[in-house]
C-alpha positions as a LaTeX table, in Angstrom:
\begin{tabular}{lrrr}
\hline
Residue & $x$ (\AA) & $y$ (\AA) & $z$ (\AA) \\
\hline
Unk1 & $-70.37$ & 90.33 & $-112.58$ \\
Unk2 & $-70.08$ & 93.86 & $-114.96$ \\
Unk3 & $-66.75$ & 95.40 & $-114.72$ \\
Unk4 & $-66.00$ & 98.20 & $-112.79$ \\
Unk5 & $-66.07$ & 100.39 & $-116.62$ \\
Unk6 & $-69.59$ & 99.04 & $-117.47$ \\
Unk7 & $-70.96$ & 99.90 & $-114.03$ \\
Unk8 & $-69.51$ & 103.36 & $-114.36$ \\
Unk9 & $-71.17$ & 103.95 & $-117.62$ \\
Unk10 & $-74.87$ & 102.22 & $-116.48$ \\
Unk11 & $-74.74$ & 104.87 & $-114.08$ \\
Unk12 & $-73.85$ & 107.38 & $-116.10$ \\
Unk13 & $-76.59$ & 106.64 & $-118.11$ \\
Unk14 & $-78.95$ & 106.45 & $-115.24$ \\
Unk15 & $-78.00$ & 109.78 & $-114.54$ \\
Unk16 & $-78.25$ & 111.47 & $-117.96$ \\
Unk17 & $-81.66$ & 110.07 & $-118.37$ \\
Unk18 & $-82.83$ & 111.48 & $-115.06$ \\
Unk19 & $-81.41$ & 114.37 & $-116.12$ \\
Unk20 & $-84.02$ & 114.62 & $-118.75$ \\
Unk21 & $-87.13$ & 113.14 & $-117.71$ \\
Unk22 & $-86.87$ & 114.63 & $-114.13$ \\
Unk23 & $-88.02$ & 118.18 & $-113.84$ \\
Unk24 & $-85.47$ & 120.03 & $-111.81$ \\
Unk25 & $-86.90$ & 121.86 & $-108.67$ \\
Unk26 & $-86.73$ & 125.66 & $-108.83$ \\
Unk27 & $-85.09$ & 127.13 & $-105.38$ \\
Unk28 & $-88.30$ & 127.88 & $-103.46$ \\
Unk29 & $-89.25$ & 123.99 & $-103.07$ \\
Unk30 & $-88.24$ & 121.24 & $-101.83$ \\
Unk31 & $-89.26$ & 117.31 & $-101.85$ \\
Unk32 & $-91.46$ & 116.36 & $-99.38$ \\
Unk33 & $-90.89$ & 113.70 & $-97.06$ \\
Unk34 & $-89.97$ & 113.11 & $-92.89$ \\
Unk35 & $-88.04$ & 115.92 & $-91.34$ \\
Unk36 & $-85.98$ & 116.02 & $-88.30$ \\
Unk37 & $-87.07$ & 118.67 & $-86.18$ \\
Unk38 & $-90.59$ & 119.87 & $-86.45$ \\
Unk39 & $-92.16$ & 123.27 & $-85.85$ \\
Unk40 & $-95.16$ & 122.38 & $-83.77$ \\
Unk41 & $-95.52$ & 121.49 & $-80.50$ \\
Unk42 & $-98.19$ & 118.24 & $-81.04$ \\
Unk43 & $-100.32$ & 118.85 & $-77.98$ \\
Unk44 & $-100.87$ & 122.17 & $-79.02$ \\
Unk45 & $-101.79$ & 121.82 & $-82.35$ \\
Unk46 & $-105.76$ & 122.24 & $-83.33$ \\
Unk47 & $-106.15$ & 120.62 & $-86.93$ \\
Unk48 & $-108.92$ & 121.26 & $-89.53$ \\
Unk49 & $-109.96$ & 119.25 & $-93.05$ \\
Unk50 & $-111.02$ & 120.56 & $-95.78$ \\
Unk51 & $-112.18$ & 118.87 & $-98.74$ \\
Unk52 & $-113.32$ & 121.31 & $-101.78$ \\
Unk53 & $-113.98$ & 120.89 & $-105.64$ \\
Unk54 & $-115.05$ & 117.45 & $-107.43$ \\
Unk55 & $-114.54$ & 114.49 & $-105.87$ \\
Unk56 & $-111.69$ & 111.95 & $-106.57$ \\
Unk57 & $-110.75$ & 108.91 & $-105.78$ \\
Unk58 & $-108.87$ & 108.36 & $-102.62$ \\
Unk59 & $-110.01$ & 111.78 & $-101.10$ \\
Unk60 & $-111.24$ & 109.83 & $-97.54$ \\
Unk61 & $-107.50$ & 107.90 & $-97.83$ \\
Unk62 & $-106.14$ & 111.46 & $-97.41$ \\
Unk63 & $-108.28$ & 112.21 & $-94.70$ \\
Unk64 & $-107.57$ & 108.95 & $-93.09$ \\
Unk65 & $-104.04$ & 109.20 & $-93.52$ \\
Unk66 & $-103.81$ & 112.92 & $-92.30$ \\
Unk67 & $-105.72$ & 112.00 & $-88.98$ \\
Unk68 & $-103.30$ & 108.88 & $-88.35$ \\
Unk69 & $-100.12$ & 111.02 & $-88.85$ \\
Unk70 & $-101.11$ & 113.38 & $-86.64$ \\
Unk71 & $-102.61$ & 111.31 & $-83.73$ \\
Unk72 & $-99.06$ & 109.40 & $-84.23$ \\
Unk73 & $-96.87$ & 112.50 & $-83.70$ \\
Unk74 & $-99.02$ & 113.01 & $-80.13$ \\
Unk75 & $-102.27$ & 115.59 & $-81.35$ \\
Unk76 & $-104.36$ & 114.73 & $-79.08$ \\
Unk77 & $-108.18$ & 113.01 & $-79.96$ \\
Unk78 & $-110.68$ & 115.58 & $-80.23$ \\
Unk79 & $-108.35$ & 118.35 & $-81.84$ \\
Unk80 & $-108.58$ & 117.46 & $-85.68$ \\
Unk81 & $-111.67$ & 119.00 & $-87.27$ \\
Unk82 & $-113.34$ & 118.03 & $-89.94$ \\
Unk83 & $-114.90$ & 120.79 & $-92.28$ \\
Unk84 & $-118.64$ & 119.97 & $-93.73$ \\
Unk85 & $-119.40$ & 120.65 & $-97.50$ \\
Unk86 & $-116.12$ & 122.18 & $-97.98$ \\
Unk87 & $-115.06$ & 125.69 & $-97.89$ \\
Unk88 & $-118.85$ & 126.89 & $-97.11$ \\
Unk89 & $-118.55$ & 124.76 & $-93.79$ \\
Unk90 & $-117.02$ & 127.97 & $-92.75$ \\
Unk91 & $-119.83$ & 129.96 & $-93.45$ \\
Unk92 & $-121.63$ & 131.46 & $-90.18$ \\
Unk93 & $-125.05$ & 130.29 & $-91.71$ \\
Unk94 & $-123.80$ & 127.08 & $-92.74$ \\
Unk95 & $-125.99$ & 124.60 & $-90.82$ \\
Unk96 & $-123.76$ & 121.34 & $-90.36$ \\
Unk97 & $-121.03$ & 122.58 & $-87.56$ \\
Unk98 & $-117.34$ & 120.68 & $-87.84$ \\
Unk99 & $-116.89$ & 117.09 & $-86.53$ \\
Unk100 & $-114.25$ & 116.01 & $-84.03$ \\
Unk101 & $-112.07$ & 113.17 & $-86.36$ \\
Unk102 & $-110.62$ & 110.38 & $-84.58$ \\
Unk103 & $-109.04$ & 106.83 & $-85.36$ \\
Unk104 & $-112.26$ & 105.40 & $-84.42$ \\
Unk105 & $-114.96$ & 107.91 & $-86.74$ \\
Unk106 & $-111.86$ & 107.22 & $-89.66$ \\
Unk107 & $-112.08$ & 103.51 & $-89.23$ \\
Unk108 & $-113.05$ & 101.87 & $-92.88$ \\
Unk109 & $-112.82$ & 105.50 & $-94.55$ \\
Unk110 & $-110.63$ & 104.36 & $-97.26$ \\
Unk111 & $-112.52$ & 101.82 & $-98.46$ \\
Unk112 & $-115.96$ & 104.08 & $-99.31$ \\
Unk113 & $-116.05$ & 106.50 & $-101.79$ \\
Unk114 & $-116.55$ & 109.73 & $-102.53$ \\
Unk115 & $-116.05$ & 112.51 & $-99.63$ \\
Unk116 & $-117.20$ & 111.54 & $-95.96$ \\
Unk117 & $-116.86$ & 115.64 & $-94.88$ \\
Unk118 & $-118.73$ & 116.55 & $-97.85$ \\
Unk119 & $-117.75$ & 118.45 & $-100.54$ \\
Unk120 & $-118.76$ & 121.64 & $-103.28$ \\
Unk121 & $-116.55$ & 124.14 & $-105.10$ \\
Unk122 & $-116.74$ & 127.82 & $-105.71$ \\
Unk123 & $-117.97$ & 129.59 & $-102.61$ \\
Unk124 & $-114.58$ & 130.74 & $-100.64$ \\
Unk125 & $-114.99$ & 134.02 & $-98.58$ \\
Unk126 & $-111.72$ & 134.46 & $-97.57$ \\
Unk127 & $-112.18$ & 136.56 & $-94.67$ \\
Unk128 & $-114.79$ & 134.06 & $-93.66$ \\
Unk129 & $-112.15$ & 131.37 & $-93.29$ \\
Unk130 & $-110.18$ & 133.38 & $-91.81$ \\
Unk131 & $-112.39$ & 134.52 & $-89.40$ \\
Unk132 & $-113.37$ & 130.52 & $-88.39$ \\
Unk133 & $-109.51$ & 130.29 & $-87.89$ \\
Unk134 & $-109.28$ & 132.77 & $-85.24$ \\
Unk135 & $-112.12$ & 131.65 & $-83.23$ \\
Unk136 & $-111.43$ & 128.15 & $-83.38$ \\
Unk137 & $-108.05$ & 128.73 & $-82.43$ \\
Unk138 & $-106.86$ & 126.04 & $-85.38$ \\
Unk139 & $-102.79$ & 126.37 & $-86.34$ \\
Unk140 & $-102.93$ & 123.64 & $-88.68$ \\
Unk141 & $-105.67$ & 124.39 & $-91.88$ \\
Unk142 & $-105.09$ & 120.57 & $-94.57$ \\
Unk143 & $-106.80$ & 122.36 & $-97.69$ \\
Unk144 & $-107.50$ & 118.83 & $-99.69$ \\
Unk145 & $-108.48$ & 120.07 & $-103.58$ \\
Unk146 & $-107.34$ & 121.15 & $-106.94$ \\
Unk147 & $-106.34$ & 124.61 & $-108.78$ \\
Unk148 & $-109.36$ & 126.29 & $-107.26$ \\
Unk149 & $-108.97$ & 124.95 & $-103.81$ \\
Unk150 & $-105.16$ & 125.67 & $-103.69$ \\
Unk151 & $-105.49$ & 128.85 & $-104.86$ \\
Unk152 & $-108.32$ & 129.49 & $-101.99$ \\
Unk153 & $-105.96$ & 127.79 & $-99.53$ \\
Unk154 & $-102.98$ & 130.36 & $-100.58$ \\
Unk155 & $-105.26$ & 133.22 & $-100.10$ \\
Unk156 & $-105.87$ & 131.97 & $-96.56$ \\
Unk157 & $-102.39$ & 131.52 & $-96.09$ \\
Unk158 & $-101.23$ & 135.03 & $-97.56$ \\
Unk159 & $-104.59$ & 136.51 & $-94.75$ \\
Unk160 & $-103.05$ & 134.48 & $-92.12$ \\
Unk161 & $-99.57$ & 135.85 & $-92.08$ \\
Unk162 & $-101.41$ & 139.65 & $-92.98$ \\
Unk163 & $-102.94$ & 139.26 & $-89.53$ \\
Unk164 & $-100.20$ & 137.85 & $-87.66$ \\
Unk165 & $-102.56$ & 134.17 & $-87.05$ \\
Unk166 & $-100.21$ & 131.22 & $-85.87$ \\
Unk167 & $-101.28$ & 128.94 & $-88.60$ \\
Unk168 & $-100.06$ & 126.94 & $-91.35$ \\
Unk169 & $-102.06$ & 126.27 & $-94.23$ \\
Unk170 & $-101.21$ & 122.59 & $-96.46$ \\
Unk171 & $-102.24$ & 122.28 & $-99.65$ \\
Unk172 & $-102.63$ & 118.79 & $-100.93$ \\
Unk173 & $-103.10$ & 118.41 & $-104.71$ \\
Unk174 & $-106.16$ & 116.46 & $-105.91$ \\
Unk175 & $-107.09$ & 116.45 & $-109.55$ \\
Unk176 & $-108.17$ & 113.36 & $-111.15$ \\
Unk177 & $-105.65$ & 114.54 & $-114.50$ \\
Unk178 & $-102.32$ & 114.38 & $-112.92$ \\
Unk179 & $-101.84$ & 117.91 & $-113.99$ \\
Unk180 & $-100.62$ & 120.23 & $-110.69$ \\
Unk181 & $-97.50$ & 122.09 & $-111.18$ \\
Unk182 & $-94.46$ & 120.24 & $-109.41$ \\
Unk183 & $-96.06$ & 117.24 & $-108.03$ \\
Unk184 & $-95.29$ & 113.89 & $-109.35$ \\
Unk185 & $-98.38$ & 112.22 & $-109.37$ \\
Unk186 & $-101.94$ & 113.12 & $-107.89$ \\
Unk187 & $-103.69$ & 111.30 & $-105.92$ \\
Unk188 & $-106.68$ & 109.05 & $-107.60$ \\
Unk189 & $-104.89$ & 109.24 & $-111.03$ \\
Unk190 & $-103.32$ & 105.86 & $-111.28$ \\
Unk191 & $-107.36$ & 104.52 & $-109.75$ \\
Unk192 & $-109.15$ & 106.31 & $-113.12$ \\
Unk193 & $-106.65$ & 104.70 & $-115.23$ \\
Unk194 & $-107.33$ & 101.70 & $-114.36$ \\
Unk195 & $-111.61$ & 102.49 & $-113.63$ \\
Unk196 & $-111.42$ & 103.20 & $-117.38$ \\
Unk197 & $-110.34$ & 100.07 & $-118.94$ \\
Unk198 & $-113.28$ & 98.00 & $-118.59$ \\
Unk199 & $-115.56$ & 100.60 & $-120.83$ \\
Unk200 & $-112.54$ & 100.67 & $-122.82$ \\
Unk201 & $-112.75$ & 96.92 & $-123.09$ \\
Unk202 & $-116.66$ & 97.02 & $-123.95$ \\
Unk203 & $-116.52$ & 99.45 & $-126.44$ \\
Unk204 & $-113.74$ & 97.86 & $-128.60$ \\
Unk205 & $-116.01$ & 94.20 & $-127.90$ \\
Unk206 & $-119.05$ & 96.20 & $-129.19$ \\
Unk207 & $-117.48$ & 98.23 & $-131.74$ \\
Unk208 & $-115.85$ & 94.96 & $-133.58$ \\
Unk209 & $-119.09$ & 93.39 & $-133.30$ \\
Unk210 & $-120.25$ & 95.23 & $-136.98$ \\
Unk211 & $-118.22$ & 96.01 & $-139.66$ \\
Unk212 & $-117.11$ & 99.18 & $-139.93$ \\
Unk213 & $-117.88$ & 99.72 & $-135.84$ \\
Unk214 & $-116.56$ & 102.21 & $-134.21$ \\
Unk215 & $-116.19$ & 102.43 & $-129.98$ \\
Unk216 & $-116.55$ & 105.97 & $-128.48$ \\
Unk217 & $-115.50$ & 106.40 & $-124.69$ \\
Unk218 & $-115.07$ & 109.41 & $-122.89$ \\
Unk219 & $-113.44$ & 110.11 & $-120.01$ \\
Unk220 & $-112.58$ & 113.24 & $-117.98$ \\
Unk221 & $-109.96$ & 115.78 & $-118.89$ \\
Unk222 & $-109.33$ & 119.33 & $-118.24$ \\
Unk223 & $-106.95$ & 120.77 & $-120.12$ \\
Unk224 & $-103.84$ & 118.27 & $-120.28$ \\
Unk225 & $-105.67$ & 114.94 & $-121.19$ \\
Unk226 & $-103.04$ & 112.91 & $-119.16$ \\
Unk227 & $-105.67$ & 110.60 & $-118.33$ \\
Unk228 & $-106.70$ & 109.76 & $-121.69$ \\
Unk229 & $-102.91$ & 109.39 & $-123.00$ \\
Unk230 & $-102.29$ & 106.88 & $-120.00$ \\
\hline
\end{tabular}
């Protein structure tokens, strides 16, 4: 085996090169991950879903996953909601009401595509949301969407506190470009990557089909392009 030196150095290596690559978290976050004592009592919590902006793949996943964590810290059936067409679900003229989510209604979600709540971006009357919070009685808001969305969800959180509501708003970063401030990787990202190579495999068949061919593909990007680089 490596002497005790050469190990010393690998891992000094390790280190250094973690060191850069790694971006260092700034003293108002932390990594997520299991914790030992939790805040809420679980048969007291009343959950609602959100999903808002484009869609993205693995959006039901999410939803899937946030109903199973919850049912298996003791919430019980019948008190996670599930918001309609997004943020204007909470509208008071918004005509499709929230839907009790269960194991059973989330059975197979992750395997269809798109958003099962619905979705739609821009409308977000804060004081709407708000409003819905209160009479619902819901301490646990899962705001599932991108800058727009997050933004929206830190409003509701900022209104929350303002009027003394019991409820803790969770912001889980979608955006198809891997771009979010201080998250490793998005949801969906690694999916598009891979979505993208058969057109990328087309176009070069197509383009070196005639001399002088040239293969055009365009895919999504915002303002980073992380999706095209990868």
């Amino acid at each position: 085996g490596p002497s005790g030196g050469s190990v010393q150095r690998h891992l000094h290596n390790v280190s250094t090169l973690a060191d850069r690559v790694c971006v260092s978290l700034p003293s108002w976050a932390m990594r997520g991950g299991p914790r030992k004592r939790i805040y809420f009592e679980p048969y007291r919590v009343s959950a609602a879903i959100v999903t808002c902006g484009h869609i993205c793949p693995g959006v039901n996943d999410v939803v899937q996953a946030i109903v199973h964590r919850l049912t298996d810290y003791g919430v019980p059936e019948g008190q996670v909601l599930g918001i309609c067409d997004g943020f204007k679900g909470f509208d008071p003229r918004h005509p499709a009401k929230p839907r009790p989510l269960t194991r059973h209604v989330m059975e197979g979600a992750h395997l269809r595509g798109g958003s099962m709540l619905g979705t739609s971006k821009g409308w977000a009357d804060i004081d709407a949301v708000v409003a819905k919070i209160a009479m619902w009685e819901v301490n646990h808001l899962y705001v599932i969407g991108g800058d727009g969305g997050l933004r929206a969800a830190q409003l509701i959180s900022e209104q929350c506190r303002a009027r003394d509501l019991p409820c803790c708003v969770v912001g889980v970063p979608k955006s198809i470009e891997n771009d979010i401030l201080l998250v490793d990787r998005t949801f969906g990202f690694e999916t598009a990557v891979q979505e993208v190579q058969r057109p990328l495999l087309a176009a070069k068949v197509e383009a070196s089909s005639i001399r002088g061919g040239i293969g055009l593909v365009k895919v999504m990007g915002r303002h980073s392009g992380f999706l095209a680089m990868q």
